[in-house]
Amino acid sequence: MNIKVRNFDLELTLILARVYKYLKINSGISIDILNTKFSKLDMSFYPILALLAAQCSKGLSKKNRTLAVASQVLFLSTEIHNQIPENAGKNQFAKQIQLPILVGDLLFSRFYEILCKEDCIEYLNHYLDYIANLNHKWVDYLEQKIDIEELSANCYGELASLVMELNMNINSNTNYWTKIVKRYGYAMGNLYGAYKLNLGQKEIIKYWDMVLETIDLMPGGEIKDSFSQFAQELYYNLFQNLIPENRVPLSCVAEK
Amino acid sequence: MTNVFVFNEIKKELASVEKFLEQYTDFSHSELKKSAHHTLKAGGKRIRPAFVLLAGKIYNQDKTYDLIPLAAAMELIHMSSLVHDDVIDQADIRRGKSTVRVLWGNKFSLHCGDYLLAQATKLIRPEENKEIANVLANMSVEMCQGEIRQLLSLFDTTQTIRNYFYRIKRKTALLIAASCKIGALATNAPKEAVNALYKYGYYIGMAFQIKDDCLDMQGSSSVIGKPAGSDLAQGIITLPTIFALRGKGEESRKLNSLIKSKFANGKEDLDRALDIVRNSGGIEKALSISNKYINKAKKQLQILPSGSIKNSLEQIADYITERDY
């Protein structure tokens, strides 16, 4: 699955090159020693959101690029930890539990290092709040206090919302714009989460409607078009077999 | 708390760190709170907070209460790594108590460790303490790389002394070095002193880990708090074993084959391997290297102003040589 957004190809390639640089360890690429495989979408979903948010104002700055890289490294770190099972299969302890714990920890450190080295430390606390909340919710989920849908929202939705908010705030956007874009991110993150965790159609429709609402609130123009295009591509690529007939195609919304 | 590092100079502050940790880990989530308190109450030497406090106190006696959150952060970072380590090592007991993974499970431990690390990092107030945040970021990356290297090299009998030093530097020495540096940075110590204290911590850490690895070979479970030879049983090749493997005789070859077979006959094989290491002179050689690091650590203290803190730092160095648990 290769989801593209107009004009982002070059920037996305550069960002991913930097992400891969931070994934390197002495024996190669850290995530390659795991059983977990990451798709093109997994590697680019959050950077694309960062790029979308950045274009809402003065354009892409160095800090936007750094946050895109850091967010992706953080996402990989949490995703690796999230996928670790309670127990491993026979002779699989190293592959399924030990290495993923260590690689996840390494990527968290890398994320922290990126923010420190690239003068973005002022954003760290926002991410730390997200991480603390995510792990809090994970424990709630393990204790069956919350369902998988809520966990997905706290994991994928909140990160997407945060990535968009921080990238908007770099260029001091208005509250109104930030709120719309944050909500778009939250809804998109939840759609991505619904796909990752195989959630039901109800969730997909709920968050797709939220995406449509937020796009509807955006003023017309190139920016709105790129938000629409990404949403549309994601939706049709992920859920093409699930889309009910009565759902409004996004292209119509963009034209409105 | 069994704490040999309680010197009069920082006794009050260490007690404050303890109280601070207890309050800070009073999390709203009851199980996260219980597990954090369980780990805290299991004790530990509180080496890292002690180094933050001692290093910080050398140049600024009045600012020590500002050091308490930093000292607590270092202990929390250490705690979070222990919670993960226990899952990785499948450890049932730590410091004589059941581990978090035994009481709450592997998944819980994983998320508990991540939660603690996030809370510890916040405690540093990275935006206001950029240099300290930087030290910690570098240290964390190196520590994780060391852990990965250790895991990938389990039961690898071709490891060199250099490989071993790479691992223990990242496993232990860097966190102690960072603790010293953070204390010094937080109290605006002169640059030369910051560097000297960092190196002191590094050498102390190296010596401490080598000594620990020797004790693992020598001790009994009641004294060292874990079964003797538990590192070797997990395939962790430490300095005494590397020395024993380097021999040319039959015993070295036997040791090599026992490790490569992952102790196929269980305890019998492990005991045989431990005997070979103990009789090879490897422990003594390792201890002499540990002592060399201690001397290097002490040399770093020469540029520091004389006084009770400097004496305490010297005593810590001596204690590492003498300790038997």
Coordinates of C-alpha atoms in Angstrom, one line a residue:
Chain A
M1 CA 0.0 0.0 0.0
N2 CA 1.5 3.3 -1.1
I3 CA -0.4 6.3 0.0
K4 CA 0.8 9.5 -1.6
V5 CA 0.1 13.2 -1.0
R6 CA 0.8 15.8 -3.6
N7 CA 4.1 17.6 -3.3
F8 CA 5.3 15.6 -0.3
D9 CA 7.4 13.0 -2.1
L10 CA 10.7 14.7 -1.7
E11 CA 10.2 15.9 1.9
L12 CA 8.9 12.5 2.9
T13 CA 11.9 10.7 1.4
L14 CA 14.2 13.0 3.3
I15 CA 12.4 12.5 6.5
L16 CA 12.4 8.8 6.2
A17 CA 16.1 8.8 5.4
R18 CA 16.6 10.5 8.7
V19 CA 14.3 8.1 10.5
Y20 CA 16.4 5.2 9.1
K21 CA 19.6 6.8 10.3
Y22 CA 18.2 6.7 13.8
L23 CA 17.2 3.1 13.5
K24 CA 20.7 2.0 12.9
I25 CA 22.6 -0.1 15.4
N26 CA 26.0 -1.7 15.0
S27 CA 24.6 -4.9 13.6
G28 CA 22.3 -3.2 11.0
I29 CA 18.8 -1.7 11.3
S30 CA 17.3 -2.2 14.7
I31 CA 13.8 -3.0 13.5
D32 CA 15.1 -5.6 11.1
I33 CA 16.1 -7.9 14.0
L34 CA 12.5 -8.2 15.1
N35 CA 9.7 -10.3 13.8
T36 CA 7.5 -7.2 13.4
K37 CA 7.3 -5.8 9.9
F38 CA 6.4 -2.3 9.2
S39 CA 4.6 -1.3 6.0
K40 CA 5.2 1.8 3.9
L41 CA 2.1 3.3 5.6
D42 CA 3.4 2.5 9.1
M43 CA 6.6 4.3 8.2
S44 CA 5.0 7.4 6.7
F45 CA 1.6 7.9 8.3
Y46 CA 2.8 10.3 11.1
P47 CA 5.4 12.1 9.0
I48 CA 2.6 12.8 6.5
L49 CA 0.4 14.3 9.2
A50 CA 3.3 16.4 10.3
L51 CA 3.9 17.7 6.8
L52 CA 0.2 18.4 6.3
A53 CA 0.0 20.4 9.6
A54 CA 3.2 22.3 8.7
Q55 CA 1.9 23.5 5.4
C56 CA -1.0 25.3 7.1
S57 CA 1.1 28.3 7.8
K58 CA 4.5 29.6 6.8
G59 CA 5.6 26.3 5.3
L60 CA 7.9 23.7 6.4
S61 CA 10.6 24.7 9.0
K62 CA 13.6 22.7 10.4
K63 CA 11.6 22.1 13.5
N64 CA 8.7 20.6 11.6
R65 CA 11.1 18.2 9.9
T66 CA 12.6 17.3 13.2
L67 CA 9.2 16.7 14.8
A68 CA 8.2 14.5 11.9
V69 CA 11.4 12.4 12.4
A70 CA 11.0 12.3 16.2
S71 CA 7.3 11.4 16.1
Q72 CA 8.0 8.5 13.7
V73 CA 10.8 7.1 15.9
L74 CA 8.5 7.4 18.9
F75 CA 5.7 5.7 17.1
L76 CA 7.9 2.8 16.2
S77 CA 9.1 2.5 19.8
T78 CA 5.5 2.4 21.2
E79 CA 4.3 0.2 18.4
I80 CA 7.1 -2.4 19.0
H81 CA 6.2 -2.4 22.8
N82 CA 2.5 -2.6 22.1
Q83 CA 2.9 -5.7 20.0
I84 CA 4.8 -7.7 22.6
P85 CA 2.8 -10.7 23.8
E86 CA 2.4 -11.7 27.5
N87 CA 4.2 -15.0 26.8
A88 CA 6.3 -16.2 23.9
G89 CA 6.1 -19.4 21.9
K90 CA 8.6 -22.2 22.4
N91 CA 12.1 -21.0 21.8
Q92 CA 10.7 -17.6 20.7
F93 CA 11.4 -15.6 23.9
A94 CA 14.3 -13.7 22.5
K95 CA 12.6 -12.8 19.2
Q96 CA 9.1 -12.1 20.6
I97 CA 9.9 -10.5 24.0
Q98 CA 13.5 -9.8 24.8
L99 CA 14.6 -8.1 21.6
P100 CA 11.4 -6.1 21.1
I101 CA 11.7 -4.7 24.6
L102 CA 15.2 -3.6 24.0
V103 CA 14.7 -2.2 20.5
G104 CA 11.6 -0.3 21.8
D105 CA 13.7 1.1 24.6
L106 CA 16.4 2.1 22.2
L107 CA 14.0 3.9 19.9
F108 CA 12.5 5.8 22.8
S109 CA 16.1 6.9 23.7
R110 CA 16.7 7.9 20.1
F111 CA 13.5 9.9 20.1
Y112 CA 14.7 11.7 23.2
E113 CA 18.1 12.2 21.7
I114 CA 16.6 13.7 18.5
L115 CA 14.7 16.3 20.4
C116 CA 17.7 17.2 22.5
K117 CA 20.2 17.4 19.7
E118 CA 18.0 19.2 17.2
D119 CA 16.9 21.9 19.6
C120 CA 13.3 20.8 20.0
I121 CA 13.5 19.9 23.7
E122 CA 10.6 22.3 24.4
Y123 CA 8.3 19.7 22.8
L124 CA 9.5 16.8 25.0
N125 CA 7.0 17.3 27.8
H126 CA 4.0 17.1 25.4
Y127 CA 5.3 13.7 24.2
L128 CA 6.0 12.5 27.7
D129 CA 2.5 13.2 28.7
Y130 CA 1.3 11.2 25.7
I131 CA 3.6 8.3 26.6
A132 CA 2.6 8.3 30.3
N133 CA -1.1 8.4 29.3
L134 CA -0.6 5.6 26.7
N135 CA 1.0 3.3 29.2
H136 CA -1.6 4.1 31.9
K137 CA -4.3 3.2 29.4
W138 CA -2.4 0.0 28.5
V139 CA -2.5 -1.1 32.1
D140 CA -6.2 -0.2 32.2
Y141 CA -6.7 -2.3 29.1
L142 CA -4.8 -5.3 30.7
E143 CA -7.1 -5.0 33.7
Q144 CA -10.1 -4.9 31.4
K145 CA -11.1 -1.4 32.5
I146 CA -11.2 -0.1 29.0
D147 CA -11.9 -1.7 25.6
I148 CA -9.7 -2.0 22.6
E149 CA -11.4 1.0 20.9
E150 CA -10.5 3.3 23.8
L151 CA -6.9 1.9 23.8
S152 CA -6.7 2.6 20.0
A153 CA -7.9 6.1 20.5
N154 CA -5.3 6.8 23.2
C155 CA -2.6 5.2 21.1
Y156 CA -3.1 6.1 17.5
G157 CA -5.6 8.9 17.7
E158 CA -3.9 10.9 20.4
L159 CA -0.5 10.6 18.8
A160 CA -1.8 11.9 15.5
S161 CA -3.6 14.7 17.2
L162 CA -0.4 15.6 19.1
V163 CA 1.8 15.5 16.0
M164 CA -0.6 17.9 14.2
E165 CA -0.9 20.2 17.1
L166 CA 2.8 20.5 17.7
N167 CA 3.5 21.1 14.0
M168 CA 0.8 23.7 13.8
N169 CA 2.1 25.5 16.9
I170 CA 5.7 25.8 15.6
N171 CA 4.3 28.6 13.4
S172 CA 1.9 30.1 15.9
N173 CA -1.4 29.3 14.2
T174 CA -4.7 30.5 15.4
N175 CA -6.6 28.4 17.9
Y176 CA -9.4 27.8 15.5
W177 CA -7.1 26.3 12.8
T178 CA -5.2 24.3 15.3
K179 CA -8.4 22.8 16.8
I180 CA -9.7 21.8 13.4
V181 CA -6.4 20.3 12.3
K182 CA -5.9 18.5 15.7
R183 CA -9.4 17.0 15.4
Y184 CA -8.6 15.9 11.8
G185 CA -5.4 14.2 13.1
Y186 CA -7.3 12.5 15.9
A187 CA -9.9 11.1 13.5
M188 CA -7.3 10.0 11.0
G189 CA -5.2 8.4 13.8
N190 CA -8.3 6.5 14.9
L191 CA -8.9 5.3 11.4
Y192 CA -5.4 4.1 11.2
G193 CA -5.8 2.5 14.6
A194 CA -9.0 0.8 13.5
Y195 CA -7.1 -0.7 10.6
K196 CA -4.1 -1.7 12.7
L197 CA -6.3 -3.3 15.4
N198 CA -8.9 -4.6 13.1
L199 CA -11.8 -2.7 14.8
G200 CA -15.4 -2.9 13.7
Q201 CA -17.2 -0.9 11.0
K202 CA -18.9 1.3 13.7
E203 CA -15.6 2.8 14.7
I204 CA -14.5 3.3 11.1
I205 CA -17.7 5.1 10.3
K206 CA -17.5 7.2 13.4
Y207 CA -14.1 8.5 12.7
W208 CA -14.6 8.8 9.0
D209 CA -17.5 11.1 9.8
M210 CA -15.3 13.1 12.1
V211 CA -12.7 13.5 9.2
L212 CA -15.5 14.7 6.9
E213 CA -16.7 17.2 9.5
T214 CA -13.3 18.7 10.0
I215 CA -12.5 18.9 6.3
D216 CA -15.9 20.6 5.9
L217 CA -14.8 23.3 8.4
M218 CA -11.6 24.1 6.4
P219 CA -11.5 27.0 4.0
G220 CA -11.3 25.9 0.4
G221 CA -7.9 25.9 -1.4
E222 CA -4.8 23.8 -1.8
I223 CA -4.4 23.0 1.8
K224 CA -7.9 21.6 2.1
D225 CA -7.3 19.6 -1.0
S226 CA -4.2 18.0 0.4
F227 CA -6.0 17.1 3.6
S228 CA -8.8 15.7 1.6
Q229 CA -6.5 13.8 -0.7
F230 CA -4.7 12.1 2.1
A231 CA -7.9 11.2 4.0
Q232 CA -9.4 9.8 0.8
E233 CA -6.4 7.7 -0.1
L234 CA -6.1 6.4 3.4
Y235 CA -9.8 5.5 3.7
Y236 CA -10.1 3.8 0.3
N237 CA -6.8 2.0 0.7
L238 CA -7.5 0.7 4.1
F239 CA -11.2 0.0 4.0
Q240 CA -12.2 -0.4 0.4
N241 CA -14.0 -3.6 1.2
L242 CA -15.9 -2.1 4.1
I243 CA -17.2 1.2 2.8
P244 CA -21.0 1.2 2.9
E245 CA -22.7 2.5 -0.2
N246 CA -24.3 5.4 1.5
R247 CA -21.0 7.0 2.6
V248 CA -20.3 10.3 0.9
P249 CA -17.1 10.1 -1.2
L250 CA -14.6 12.6 0.1
S251 CA -13.9 14.1 -3.3
C252 CA -17.5 15.5 -3.2
V253 CA -16.8 17.1 0.2
A254 CA -13.6 18.7 -1.1
E255 CA -15.5 20.1 -4.1
K256 CA -18.2 21.5 -1.9
Chain B
M1 CA 17.2 0.1 52.9
T2 CA 20.6 -1.5 52.9
N3 CA 22.8 1.4 52.1
V4 CA 26.5 1.5 52.4
F5 CA 26.5 4.8 50.6
V6 CA 24.9 6.7 53.4
F7 CA 27.6 9.2 54.4
N8 CA 26.9 11.9 56.9
E9 CA 27.3 14.5 54.2
I10 CA 24.2 13.4 52.3
K11 CA 22.3 11.4 54.8
K12 CA 19.6 14.0 55.1
E13 CA 19.3 14.5 51.4
L14 CA 19.2 10.8 50.7
A15 CA 16.3 10.5 53.1
S16 CA 14.6 13.3 51.2
V17 CA 15.2 11.5 47.9
E18 CA 13.5 8.5 49.4
K19 CA 10.5 10.5 50.6
F20 CA 10.4 12.4 47.3
L21 CA 10.4 9.1 45.4
E22 CA 7.6 7.7 47.5
Q23 CA 5.5 10.8 47.0
Y24 CA 6.3 11.1 43.3
T25 CA 5.3 7.5 42.6
D26 CA 2.0 8.0 44.4
F27 CA 0.4 7.6 41.0
S28 CA -3.4 8.0 40.4
H29 CA -3.4 4.5 38.9
S30 CA -3.5 2.1 41.9
E31 CA -1.6 -0.8 40.2
L32 CA 1.1 1.4 38.8
K33 CA 1.4 3.0 42.2
K34 CA 1.6 -0.4 44.0
S35 CA 4.1 -1.8 41.5
A36 CA 6.3 1.3 41.8
H37 CA 6.2 1.2 45.6
H38 CA 6.9 -2.5 45.5
T39 CA 10.1 -1.9 43.5
L40 CA 11.1 1.1 45.7
K41 CA 10.6 -0.8 48.9
A42 CA 12.6 -3.7 47.7
G43 CA 15.5 -1.4 48.5
G44 CA 18.7 -1.1 46.6
K45 CA 21.8 0.8 47.3
R46 CA 20.6 4.1 45.9
I47 CA 24.1 4.5 44.3
R48 CA 22.9 6.8 41.5
P49 CA 21.1 9.4 43.7
A50 CA 24.1 9.3 46.1
F51 CA 26.5 10.2 43.3
V52 CA 24.2 13.0 42.1
L53 CA 24.1 14.4 45.6
L54 CA 27.8 14.0 46.4
A55 CA 29.0 15.5 43.1
G56 CA 26.5 18.3 43.4
K57 CA 27.6 19.1 47.0
I58 CA 31.2 19.6 46.3
Y59 CA 30.8 23.0 44.8
N60 CA 27.6 24.2 46.2
Q61 CA 26.5 23.1 49.7
D62 CA 23.5 25.4 49.6
K63 CA 21.8 24.2 46.5
T64 CA 21.5 20.6 47.5
Y65 CA 17.7 20.6 47.8
D66 CA 17.5 21.4 44.1
L67 CA 19.4 18.2 43.5
I68 CA 16.8 16.0 45.1
P69 CA 14.4 15.7 42.0
L70 CA 17.4 15.0 39.8
A71 CA 18.7 12.4 42.2
A72 CA 15.2 10.8 42.3
A73 CA 15.0 10.9 38.5
M74 CA 18.2 8.9 38.2
E75 CA 16.9 6.3 40.6
L76 CA 13.5 6.1 38.7
I77 CA 15.3 5.7 35.4
H78 CA 17.3 2.9 37.0
M79 CA 14.1 1.4 38.4
S80 CA 12.3 1.5 35.1
S81 CA 15.3 -0.4 33.4
L82 CA 15.2 -3.0 36.2
V83 CA 11.5 -3.6 35.6
H84 CA 12.2 -4.3 31.9
D85 CA 15.4 -6.3 32.7
D86 CA 13.4 -8.7 34.9
V87 CA 11.2 -9.5 32.0
I88 CA 14.1 -9.9 29.7
D89 CA 16.0 -12.1 32.2
Q90 CA 12.8 -13.9 33.2
A91 CA 13.8 -13.1 36.8
D92 CA 11.5 -14.2 39.6
I93 CA 13.4 -12.5 42.5
R94 CA 15.1 -9.2 42.8
R95 CA 16.7 -8.0 46.1
G96 CA 15.0 -11.0 47.8
K97 CA 11.5 -10.0 46.7
S98 CA 9.2 -11.2 43.9
T99 CA 9.7 -9.2 40.7
V100 CA 7.0 -7.0 39.2
R101 CA 6.6 -9.5 36.3
V102 CA 5.9 -12.3 38.7
L103 CA 3.3 -10.3 40.6
W104 CA 1.7 -8.4 37.7
G105 CA 2.9 -10.2 34.5
N106 CA 5.2 -9.4 31.6
K107 CA 2.9 -7.0 29.6
F108 CA 2.2 -5.0 32.8
S109 CA 5.9 -4.8 33.6
L110 CA 6.7 -3.5 30.1
H111 CA 4.1 -0.7 30.3
C112 CA 5.0 0.0 33.9
G113 CA 8.7 0.5 32.9
D114 CA 7.7 2.8 30.1
Y115 CA 5.4 4.8 32.3
L116 CA 8.2 5.1 35.0
L117 CA 10.7 6.3 32.4
A118 CA 8.3 8.9 31.1
Q119 CA 7.7 10.2 34.6
A120 CA 11.4 10.1 35.4
T121 CA 12.3 12.1 32.3
K122 CA 9.7 14.7 33.2
L123 CA 11.2 15.1 36.6
I124 CA 14.4 16.5 35.0
R125 CA 12.5 19.4 33.6
P126 CA 14.3 19.1 30.3
E127 CA 13.3 22.5 29.0
E128 CA 15.1 24.2 31.9
N129 CA 18.0 21.8 32.2
K130 CA 19.0 21.3 28.5
E131 CA 22.5 20.1 29.2
I132 CA 21.4 17.6 31.8
A133 CA 18.7 16.4 29.4
N134 CA 21.4 15.9 26.7
V135 CA 23.6 13.9 29.1
L136 CA 20.7 11.6 29.8
A137 CA 19.7 11.2 26.2
N138 CA 23.2 10.2 25.2
M139 CA 23.4 7.8 28.1
S140 CA 20.1 6.2 27.4
V141 CA 21.0 5.5 23.8
E142 CA 24.3 4.0 24.8
M143 CA 22.7 1.9 27.6
C144 CA 20.1 0.4 25.2
Q145 CA 22.7 -0.4 22.6
G146 CA 24.8 -2.2 25.3
E147 CA 21.7 -4.2 26.3
I148 CA 21.0 -5.2 22.7
R149 CA 24.7 -6.2 22.2
Q150 CA 24.5 -8.3 25.4
L151 CA 21.4 -10.1 24.2
L152 CA 22.8 -10.8 20.8
S153 CA 26.1 -12.1 22.3
L154 CA 24.6 -14.6 24.8
F155 CA 26.5 -17.9 24.9
D156 CA 29.0 -16.5 22.5
T157 CA 32.4 -17.8 23.7
T158 CA 34.4 -15.8 21.1
Q159 CA 33.8 -12.6 22.9
T160 CA 36.8 -10.5 23.7
I161 CA 37.7 -8.4 26.7
R162 CA 36.9 -5.4 24.5
N163 CA 33.4 -6.7 23.8
Y164 CA 32.9 -7.1 27.6
F165 CA 34.1 -3.5 28.3
Y166 CA 31.8 -2.2 25.6
R167 CA 28.9 -3.9 27.4
I168 CA 29.6 -3.0 31.0
K169 CA 30.4 0.6 30.1
R170 CA 26.8 0.9 28.7
K171 CA 25.2 -1.4 31.3
T172 CA 26.6 0.3 34.4
A173 CA 29.4 2.8 34.0
L174 CA 27.6 5.4 32.0
L175 CA 24.7 5.7 34.4
I176 CA 27.0 6.3 37.3
A177 CA 29.1 8.7 35.2
A178 CA 26.0 10.6 34.2
S179 CA 24.8 10.8 37.8
C180 CA 28.1 12.4 38.8
K181 CA 28.0 14.8 35.9
I182 CA 24.4 15.8 36.4
G183 CA 25.1 16.6 40.1
A184 CA 28.1 18.7 39.1
L185 CA 26.2 20.5 36.2
A186 CA 23.2 21.3 38.4
T187 CA 25.4 23.1 40.8
N188 CA 27.5 24.9 38.2
A189 CA 30.8 23.2 39.0
P190 CA 33.8 24.3 36.9
K191 CA 34.1 22.5 33.6
E192 CA 37.3 20.6 34.7
A193 CA 35.5 19.3 37.8
V194 CA 32.5 18.3 35.7
N195 CA 34.7 16.2 33.5
A196 CA 36.7 14.8 36.4
L197 CA 33.6 13.7 38.2
Y198 CA 32.2 12.2 35.0
K199 CA 35.4 10.2 34.5
Y200 CA 35.4 9.2 38.2
G201 CA 31.8 7.9 37.8
Y202 CA 32.8 6.0 34.7
Y203 CA 35.8 4.3 36.3
I204 CA 33.8 3.5 39.5
G205 CA 31.1 2.1 37.3
M206 CA 33.5 -0.2 35.4
A207 CA 35.1 -1.4 38.7
F208 CA 31.7 -1.9 40.3
Q209 CA 30.4 -4.0 37.4
I210 CA 33.6 -6.1 37.2
K211 CA 33.4 -6.7 41.0
D212 CA 29.7 -7.6 40.6
D213 CA 30.5 -10.1 37.9
C214 CA 33.2 -11.7 40.1
L215 CA 30.8 -11.9 43.0
D216 CA 28.3 -13.6 40.8
M217 CA 30.9 -16.3 40.3
Q218 CA 32.0 -16.5 43.9
G219 CA 29.0 -15.8 46.1
S220 CA 26.2 -17.8 47.5
S221 CA 22.6 -16.8 46.8
S222 CA 21.9 -15.8 50.4
V223 CA 24.7 -13.2 50.2
I224 CA 24.4 -11.8 46.7
G225 CA 20.6 -12.0 46.5
K226 CA 20.5 -14.2 43.4
P227 CA 21.8 -17.7 42.7
A228 CA 25.5 -17.9 42.1
G229 CA 26.5 -18.2 38.5
S230 CA 23.1 -16.8 37.4
D231 CA 24.8 -14.6 34.7
L232 CA 26.6 -17.6 33.2
A233 CA 23.4 -19.6 33.4
Q234 CA 21.8 -17.0 31.2
G235 CA 24.7 -17.0 28.8
I236 CA 26.2 -13.7 29.9
I237 CA 29.9 -14.1 29.4
T238 CA 31.7 -11.9 32.0
L239 CA 35.3 -11.1 32.5
P240 CA 36.3 -14.0 34.7
T241 CA 34.8 -16.4 32.2
I242 CA 36.5 -14.7 29.3
F243 CA 39.9 -15.1 31.1
A244 CA 39.1 -18.8 31.8
L245 CA 38.1 -19.3 28.1
R246 CA 41.4 -17.9 27.0
G247 CA 43.4 -20.7 28.5
K248 CA 44.9 -23.3 26.2
G249 CA 44.3 -26.4 28.4
E250 CA 41.6 -29.1 28.5
E251 CA 39.6 -27.2 31.1
S252 CA 39.2 -24.1 28.8
R253 CA 38.0 -26.4 26.0
K254 CA 35.6 -28.1 28.4
L255 CA 34.2 -24.7 29.5
N256 CA 33.8 -23.6 25.9
S257 CA 31.8 -26.7 25.1
L258 CA 29.6 -26.5 28.2
I259 CA 28.7 -22.9 27.4
K260 CA 28.1 -23.7 23.7
S261 CA 25.8 -26.5 24.7
K262 CA 23.9 -24.0 26.9
F263 CA 24.5 -26.3 29.9
A264 CA 22.6 -29.2 28.3
N265 CA 22.7 -31.2 31.6
G266 CA 21.4 -28.3 33.6
K267 CA 22.8 -27.6 37.1
E268 CA 25.5 -30.2 36.8
D269 CA 27.0 -28.6 33.7
L270 CA 26.6 -25.1 35.2
D271 CA 28.4 -26.1 38.4
R272 CA 31.2 -27.7 36.4
A273 CA 31.6 -24.5 34.4
L274 CA 31.6 -22.4 37.6
D275 CA 34.3 -24.7 39.0
I276 CA 36.4 -24.2 35.9
V277 CA 36.1 -20.5 36.1
R278 CA 36.9 -20.4 39.8
N279 CA 40.0 -22.6 39.4
S280 CA 41.3 -20.7 36.4
G281 CA 42.5 -17.6 38.1
G282 CA 40.1 -15.6 36.0
I283 CA 38.3 -14.1 39.0
E284 CA 41.6 -12.8 40.4
K285 CA 42.7 -11.3 37.1
A286 CA 39.3 -9.6 36.8
L287 CA 39.6 -8.2 40.3
S288 CA 43.0 -6.8 39.5
I289 CA 41.5 -4.9 36.6
S290 CA 38.7 -3.7 38.8
N291 CA 41.3 -2.4 41.2
K292 CA 43.1 -0.6 38.4
Y293 CA 39.8 1.2 37.6
I294 CA 39.5 2.1 41.2
N295 CA 42.9 3.7 41.2
K296 CA 42.0 5.7 38.0
A297 CA 38.8 6.8 39.7
K298 CA 40.7 8.1 42.7
K299 CA 43.2 10.0 40.5
Q300 CA 40.3 12.0 39.1
L301 CA 39.5 13.3 42.5
Q302 CA 42.8 15.0 42.8
I303 CA 41.6 18.3 41.2
L304 CA 38.6 18.5 43.5
P305 CA 38.7 20.7 46.6
S306 CA 39.6 18.8 49.8
G307 CA 36.9 18.1 52.3
S308 CA 34.5 15.5 53.6
I309 CA 32.7 15.0 50.3
K310 CA 36.0 14.2 48.5
N311 CA 36.8 11.8 51.3
S312 CA 33.4 10.1 50.9
L313 CA 34.0 9.7 47.1
E314 CA 37.3 8.0 48.0
Q315 CA 35.6 5.8 50.5
I316 CA 33.1 4.7 47.9
A317 CA 36.0 3.7 45.7
D318 CA 37.5 1.6 48.5
Y319 CA 34.2 0.1 49.4
I320 CA 33.8 -1.3 45.8
T321 CA 37.1 -3.1 46.2
E322 CA 36.1 -4.5 49.6
R323 CA 32.5 -5.3 49.2
D324 CA 31.4 -8.9 49.3
Y325 CA 27.7 -8.5 48.3

